mmCIF file of C-alpha atoms in Angstrom:
data_model
loop_
_atom_site.group_PDB
_atom_site.id
_atom_site.type_symbol
_atom_site.label_atom_id
_atom_site.label_comp_id
_atom_site.label_asym_id
_atom_site.label_seq_id
_atom_site.Cartn_x
_atom_site.Cartn_y
_atom_site.Cartn_z
ATOM 1 C CA MET A 15 94.412 78.771 121.756
ATOM 2 C CA ILE A 16 93.222 76.223 119.162
ATOM 3 C CA ARG A 17 92.684 72.681 120.454
ATOM 4 C CA LYS A 18 94.555 69.885 118.711
ATOM 5 C CA SER A 19 91.238 68.242 117.918
ATOM 6 C CA ALA A 20 90.254 71.268 115.839
ATOM 7 C CA ILE A 21 93.367 71.289 113.678
ATOM 8 C CA PRO A 22 92.240 68.583 111.197
ATOM 9 C CA LEU A 23 88.973 70.449 110.748
ATOM 10 C CA LEU A 24 90.830 73.694 110.071
ATOM 11 C CA LEU A 25 93.076 72.006 107.538
ATOM 12 C CA LYS A 26 90.083 70.593 105.685
ATOM 13 C CA ALA A 27 88.383 73.988 105.633
ATOM 14 C CA ALA A 28 91.567 75.687 104.414
ATOM 15 C CA GLY A 29 91.971 73.090 101.680
ATOM 16 C CA LEU A 30 88.389 73.560 100.536
ATOM 17 C CA LEU A 31 88.830 77.332 100.508
ATOM 18 C CA SER A 32 91.988 77.019 98.423
ATOM 19 C CA LEU A 33 90.193 74.821 95.903
ATOM 20 C CA LEU A 34 87.319 77.284 95.612
ATOM 21 C CA VAL A 35 89.640 80.227 94.995
ATOM 22 C CA SER A 36 91.688 78.237 92.460
ATOM 23 C CA ALA A 37 88.536 77.128 90.643
ATOM 24 C CA SER A 38 87.314 80.711 90.468
ATOM 25 C CA ALA A 39 90.611 81.855 88.939
ATOM 26 C CA ALA A 40 90.713 78.940 86.495
ATOM 27 C CA ASN A 41 87.224 79.663 85.177
ATOM 28 C CA ALA A 42 87.953 83.330 84.518
ATOM 29 C CA SER A 43 89.234 84.159 81.031
ATOM 30 C CA VAL A 44 89.746 87.871 81.773
ATOM 31 C CA THR A 45 92.273 88.845 84.434
ATOM 32 C CA ASN A 46 93.186 92.312 85.649
ATOM 33 C CA TYR A 47 96.846 93.222 85.965
ATOM 34 C CA SER A 48 98.941 96.081 87.280
ATOM 35 C CA VAL A 49 101.992 97.174 85.296
ATOM 36 C CA THR A 50 105.033 99.174 86.355
ATOM 37 C CA GLN A 51 107.803 100.391 84.068
ATOM 38 C CA THR A 52 111.024 102.164 84.961
ATOM 39 C CA PHE A 53 113.172 103.953 82.382
ATOM 40 C CA ASN A 54 116.571 104.749 83.831
ATOM 41 C CA GLN A 55 117.496 108.185 82.492
ATOM 42 C CA VAL A 56 121.222 107.865 81.801
ATOM 43 C CA VAL A 57 121.901 111.602 82.056
ATOM 44 C CA TYR A 58 121.064 111.505 85.781
ATOM 45 C CA ASN A 59 123.067 108.385 86.713
ATOM 46 C CA THR A 60 125.696 110.457 88.521
ATOM 47 C CA SER A 61 123.924 113.617 89.664
ATOM 48 C CA HIS A 62 120.544 112.112 90.629
ATOM 49 C CA PRO A 63 120.596 108.302 90.289
ATOM 50 C CA ASP A 64 117.067 108.041 91.687
ATOM 51 C CA TRP A 65 115.616 110.322 89.010
ATOM 52 C CA ASP A 66 113.949 107.893 86.608
ATOM 53 C CA THR A 67 110.899 108.058 84.394
ATOM 54 C CA GLY A 68 108.166 105.713 85.594
ATOM 55 C CA PHE A 69 104.846 104.423 84.307
ATOM 56 C CA TYR A 70 102.216 102.987 86.640
ATOM 57 C CA GLY A 71 99.095 101.481 85.103
ATOM 58 C CA SER A 72 96.667 98.596 84.755
ATOM 59 C CA PHE A 73 94.953 96.562 82.050
ATOM 60 C CA SER A 74 92.721 93.548 81.442
ATOM 61 C CA TYR A 75 93.893 90.468 79.529
ATOM 62 C CA ASP A 76 91.630 87.843 77.967
ATOM 63 C CA ASP A 77 93.674 84.642 77.705
ATOM 64 C CA VAL A 78 91.099 83.043 75.391
ATOM 65 C CA THR A 79 91.064 85.745 72.729
ATOM 66 C CA GLN A 80 94.591 86.888 73.689
ATOM 67 C CA THR A 81 93.578 90.529 73.732
ATOM 68 C CA VAL A 82 94.404 93.438 76.032
ATOM 69 C CA SER A 83 91.855 96.085 76.951
ATOM 70 C CA ASN A 84 91.522 99.073 79.272
ATOM 71 C CA LEU A 85 95.233 99.883 79.446
ATOM 72 C CA THR A 86 95.470 103.129 81.409
ATOM 73 C CA GLY A 87 98.015 104.746 83.691
ATOM 74 C CA LYS A 88 100.210 107.714 84.416
ATOM 75 C CA ILE A 89 103.786 108.683 83.585
ATOM 76 C CA ASN A 90 106.182 111.077 85.299
ATOM 77 C CA GLN A 91 109.292 112.829 84.017
ATOM 78 C CA ALA A 92 112.756 112.118 85.415
ATOM 79 C CA MET A 93 113.947 115.638 84.614
ATOM 80 C CA ASP A 94 111.484 117.001 87.184
ATOM 81 C CA GLY A 95 112.673 114.753 90.001
ATOM 82 C CA GLY A 96 111.264 111.327 89.311
ATOM 83 C CA PRO A 97 108.309 109.489 90.913
ATOM 84 C CA GLY A 98 106.690 111.271 93.844
ATOM 85 C CA ILE A 99 108.123 114.665 92.901
ATOM 86 C CA SER A 100 107.407 115.504 89.286
ATOM 87 C CA ALA A 101 104.033 116.118 87.700
ATOM 88 C CA TRP A 102 102.138 113.190 86.209
ATOM 89 C CA VAL A 103 100.660 112.834 82.746
ATOM 90 C CA THR A 104 97.534 110.668 82.644
ATOM 91 C CA LEU A 105 97.190 108.203 79.755
ATOM 92 C CA THR A 106 93.700 106.803 79.129
ATOM 93 C CA ASN A 107 93.437 106.078 75.389
ATOM 94 C CA GLN A 108 94.521 102.578 74.358
ATOM 95 C CA LEU A 109 94.840 102.990 70.594
ATOM 96 C CA SER A 110 97.324 100.368 69.467
ATOM 97 C CA SER A 111 97.923 96.652 69.992
ATOM 98 C CA VAL A 112 100.491 94.901 67.794
ATOM 99 C CA ALA A 113 101.280 91.163 67.914
ATOM 100 C CA VAL A 114 105.000 90.372 67.693
ATOM 101 C CA ASP A 115 107.334 87.390 67.457
ATOM 102 C CA THR A 116 110.345 87.983 69.707
ATOM 103 C CA ASN A 117 112.149 84.629 69.444
ATOM 104 C CA GLY A 118 112.189 84.013 65.700
ATOM 105 C CA ASP A 119 109.911 80.961 65.617
ATOM 106 C CA SER A 120 107.270 82.666 63.426
ATOM 107 C CA VAL A 121 104.735 82.455 66.264
ATOM 108 C CA ASN A 122 103.542 85.624 67.956
ATOM 109 C CA ASP A 123 104.418 85.412 71.638
ATOM 110 C CA GLY A 124 103.502 88.917 72.785
ATOM 111 C CA LEU A 125 101.465 92.051 72.314
ATOM 112 C CA VAL A 126 102.933 95.546 72.294
ATOM 113 C CA VAL A 127 100.095 97.713 73.575
ATOM 114 C CA SER A 128 100.262 101.509 73.527
ATOM 115 C CA VAL A 129 98.219 103.986 75.546
ATOM 116 C CA PHE A 130 98.059 107.724 74.808
ATOM 117 C CA LYS A 131 97.225 110.954 76.572
ATOM 118 C CA ASN A 132 95.176 112.224 73.637
ATOM 119 C CA ASN A 133 92.737 110.291 71.506
ATOM 120 C CA ASP A 134 95.184 110.108 68.603
ATOM 121 C CA THR A 135 98.560 108.586 67.731
ATOM 122 C CA ASN A 136 100.287 111.697 66.416
ATOM 123 C CA VAL A 137 103.409 111.055 68.488
ATOM 124 C CA PHE A 138 104.299 108.233 66.107
ATOM 125 C CA ASN A 139 105.937 108.941 62.774
ATOM 126 C CA PRO A 140 103.491 108.274 59.901
ATOM 127 C CA ASN A 141 106.139 108.961 57.232
ATOM 128 C CA HIS A 142 108.620 106.267 58.186
ATOM 129 C CA PRO A 143 108.707 103.387 55.642
ATOM 130 C CA SER A 144 108.404 100.809 58.440
ATOM 131 C CA TYR A 145 105.573 102.637 60.169
ATOM 132 C CA ALA A 146 102.471 100.805 61.346
ATOM 133 C CA LEU A 147 99.924 102.053 63.847
ATOM 134 C CA GLY A 148 101.712 101.981 67.153
ATOM 135 C CA SER A 149 104.864 100.500 65.655
ATOM 136 C CA PHE A 150 108.291 101.943 66.384
ATOM 137 C CA PHE A 151 110.140 98.634 66.531
ATOM 138 C CA GLY A 152 113.751 98.589 65.494
ATOM 139 C CA GLY A 153 114.156 102.338 65.943
ATOM 140 C CA THR A 154 111.459 103.482 63.571
ATOM 141 C CA PHE A 155 110.819 106.750 65.397
ATOM 142 C CA GLY A 156 111.091 110.052 63.592
ATOM 143 C CA SER A 157 114.320 111.965 63.191
ATOM 144 C CA ASN A 158 113.764 114.530 65.937
ATOM 145 C CA GLY A 159 115.025 112.747 69.026
ATOM 146 C CA LYS A 160 113.630 109.605 67.413
ATOM 147 C CA MET A 161 110.163 110.752 68.379
ATOM 148 C CA GLY A 162 107.289 110.537 65.947
ATOM 149 C CA ALA A 163 105.908 114.046 65.756
ATOM 150 C CA VAL A 164 107.907 117.125 66.670
ATOM 151 C CA TYR A 165 106.141 119.336 69.138
ATOM 152 C CA THR A 166 103.726 121.835 67.645
ATOM 153 C CA ALA A 167 101.066 123.882 69.359
ATOM 154 C CA GLY A 168 98.142 121.634 70.171
ATOM 155 C CA THR A 169 100.027 118.340 69.848
ATOM 156 C CA GLU A 170 100.980 117.897 73.495
ATOM 157 C CA ASN A 171 100.552 114.149 73.348
ATOM 158 C CA ALA A 172 102.278 111.363 75.282
ATOM 159 C CA PHE A 173 102.317 107.585 75.171
ATOM 160 C CA VAL A 174 103.660 104.433 76.802
ATOM 161 C CA SER A 175 104.028 101.000 75.214
ATOM 162 C CA VAL A 176 103.958 97.836 77.326
ATOM 163 C CA PHE A 177 104.850 94.267 76.371
ATOM 164 C CA VAL A 178 102.345 91.574 77.351
ATOM 165 C CA ASN A 179 103.508 87.951 77.221
ATOM 166 C CA LEU A 180 100.657 85.951 75.679
ATOM 167 C CA ALA A 181 101.406 82.771 77.630
ATOM 168 C CA ASP A 182 101.927 84.450 81.005
ATOM 169 C CA PRO A 183 101.661 88.239 81.390
ATOM 170 C CA THR A 184 103.519 88.064 84.710
ATOM 171 C CA ALA A 185 106.586 86.302 83.264
ATOM 172 C CA ALA A 186 109.902 88.153 83.424
ATOM 173 C CA LEU A 187 110.742 89.694 80.052
ATOM 174 C CA THR A 188 113.673 88.651 77.920
ATOM 175 C CA GLN A 189 115.934 91.366 76.552
ATOM 176 C CA SER A 190 114.333 91.086 73.116
ATOM 177 C CA GLN A 191 110.930 91.647 74.732
ATOM 178 C CA LEU A 192 112.188 94.563 76.827
ATOM 179 C CA ASN A 193 113.313 96.201 73.618
ATOM 180 C CA TYR A 194 109.668 96.819 72.763
ATOM 181 C CA ILE A 195 108.772 98.939 75.789
ATOM 182 C CA ALA A 196 109.060 102.684 75.300
ATOM 183 C CA TYR A 197 107.647 106.040 76.241
ATOM 184 C CA GLY A 198 107.318 109.457 74.651
ATOM 185 C CA ASP A 199 106.157 112.711 76.203
ATOM 186 C CA CYS A 200 105.464 115.786 74.063
ATOM 187 C CA THR A 201 103.560 117.717 76.719
ATOM 188 C CA PRO A 202 104.798 121.202 77.700
ATOM 189 C CA ALA A 203 106.124 119.888 81.025
ATOM 190 C CA ALA A 204 108.427 117.440 79.240
ATOM 191 C CA LEU A 205 111.635 118.300 77.365
ATOM 192 C CA MET A 206 110.573 121.385 75.421
ATOM 193 C CA PRO A 207 111.718 124.697 76.938
ATOM 194 C CA ARG A 208 108.972 126.013 79.181
ATOM 195 C CA THR A 209 108.831 129.129 76.982
ATOM 196 C CA GLY A 210 107.061 127.062 74.362
ATOM 197 C CA SER A 211 109.753 127.656 71.715
ATOM 198 C CA GLY A 212 111.151 124.123 71.758
ATOM 199 C CA ASN A 213 110.258 121.176 69.582
ATOM 200 C CA LYS A 214 111.828 118.207 71.374
ATOM 201 C CA CYS A 215 109.956 115.412 73.069
ATOM 202 C CA MET A 216 111.165 113.399 76.063
ATOM 203 C CA THR A 217 111.572 109.760 75.003
ATOM 204 C CA GLY A 218 113.102 106.499 76.167
ATOM 205 C CA TRP A 219 113.637 102.954 74.887
ATOM 206 C CA ASN A 220 116.426 100.476 74.132
ATOM 207 C CA GLY A 221 118.554 100.899 71.019
ATOM 208 C CA TYR A 222 121.432 99.174 69.242
ATOM 209 C CA ASN A 223 124.490 100.602 67.541
ATOM 210 C CA SER A 224 125.932 99.461 64.213
ATOM 211 C CA SER A 225 127.851 96.689 65.980
ATOM 212 C CA GLY A 226 124.704 95.289 67.541
ATOM 213 C CA THR A 227 125.549 96.494 71.057
ATOM 214 C CA LEU A 228 122.655 97.476 73.296
ATOM 215 C CA ILE A 229 122.690 101.251 73.879
ATOM 216 C CA PRO A 230 120.357 103.809 75.469
ATOM 217 C CA GLY A 231 117.656 105.048 73.121
ATOM 218 C CA GLY A 232 115.795 108.338 73.351
ATOM 219 C CA THR A 233 116.495 111.935 74.238
ATOM 220 C CA MET A 234 118.838 113.293 76.950
ATOM 221 C CA GLN A 235 121.348 110.424 76.550
ATOM 222 C CA GLY A 236 118.499 107.915 76.416
ATOM 223 C CA THR A 237 117.360 105.300 78.925
ATOM 224 C CA LEU A 238 119.067 102.058 79.984
ATOM 225 C CA PRO A 239 118.362 99.744 81.681
ATOM 226 C CA ASN A 240 114.603 99.691 81.321
ATOM 227 C CA SER A 241 112.355 97.340 83.264
ATOM 228 C CA GLN A 242 108.742 96.199 83.394
ATOM 229 C CA THR A 243 106.815 94.271 86.047
ATOM 230 C CA ILE A 244 103.275 92.921 85.654
ATOM 231 C CA ALA A 245 101.282 91.436 88.538
ATOM 232 C CA ALA A 246 97.791 89.952 88.702
ATOM 233 C CA VAL A 247 95.193 91.919 90.639
ATOM 234 C CA PRO A 248 92.842 89.649 92.673
ATOM 235 C CA GLU A 249 89.195 89.965 91.709
ATOM 236 C CA PRO A 250 86.728 91.351 94.306
ATOM 237 C CA GLU A 251 84.906 88.020 94.390
ATOM 238 C CA SER A 252 88.150 86.293 95.370
ATOM 239 C CA TYR A 253 88.484 88.626 98.344
ATOM 240 C CA ALA A 254 84.853 87.991 99.270
ATOM 241 C CA MET A 255 85.360 84.253 99.030
ATOM 242 C CA LEU A 256 88.470 84.438 101.174
ATOM 243 C CA LEU A 257 86.705 86.479 103.862
ATOM 244 C CA ALA A 258 83.735 84.129 103.812
ATOM 245 C CA GLY A 259 86.047 81.153 104.145
ATOM 246 C CA LEU A 260 87.903 82.694 107.061
ATOM 247 C CA GLY A 261 84.588 83.428 108.752
ATOM 248 C CA LEU A 262 83.496 79.834 108.241
ATOM 249 C CA MET A 263 86.750 78.546 109.701
ATOM 250 C CA GLY A 264 86.329 80.794 112.746
ATOM 251 C CA ALA A 265 82.768 79.597 113.260
ATOM 252 C CA MET A 266 83.901 75.985 113.049
ATOM 253 C CA VAL A 267 86.594 76.549 115.638
ATOM 254 C CA ARG A 268 84.154 78.273 117.993
ATOM 255 C CA ARG A 269 81.655 75.460 117.587
ATOM 256 C CA ARG A 270 84.386 72.897 118.245
ATOM 257 C CA ARG A 271 85.342 74.690 121.436
ATOM 258 C CA SER A 272 81.776 74.756 122.707
ATOM 259 C CA VAL A 273 81.326 71.017 122.285
#
């Protein structure tokens, strides 16, 4: 039991610890984040509503230079049972980062960052007139399932694109920002027939019809709704500081008791 006389001391120690942790975070320009995306595969809404395609990854964001680095992660396929059941495809090659303006004020407010399985971007469509490295905005995928490259032997690539809010990566995305997240999987375990004779890729994103109504985009009836969550990952030194502070508080309480 903590004596009443020790409570003010504990409060002071806790306040000092909080200031130290806050100062450490404020001085750091690079922060590590985790990112989770869920693409609701419409075709399974009735038969297997829990079968979604998911991406789980991490990245570093420098709020001074407003750049993203080290985006990596893994993606599963809904058609094989969803997270925890289907095989995973590991994505380790961050090859594209495109600044975008999503609210029409002529100021870039986000980055669309794409990570690939292979060290190339051949799942994007290089022949589309609106093509830019990593850019599929506004439905600029290729004609085959709106995926960049049709499957050919040796392609077997996959990618995921995340949206990073420049002001606050953890902020909830607007619909216009969500429209930039997407995935494509051209690996043999994706949509192509397992005999190797197919040429379709498994894809998902948001689309719009001619009337401007939001519709599922991608193969197998597309995906909608799609979601993304980004959370800050505490630095190891923050954990160390917290543990040290808790130890100090405990020592102070013990010393107070012995007096």
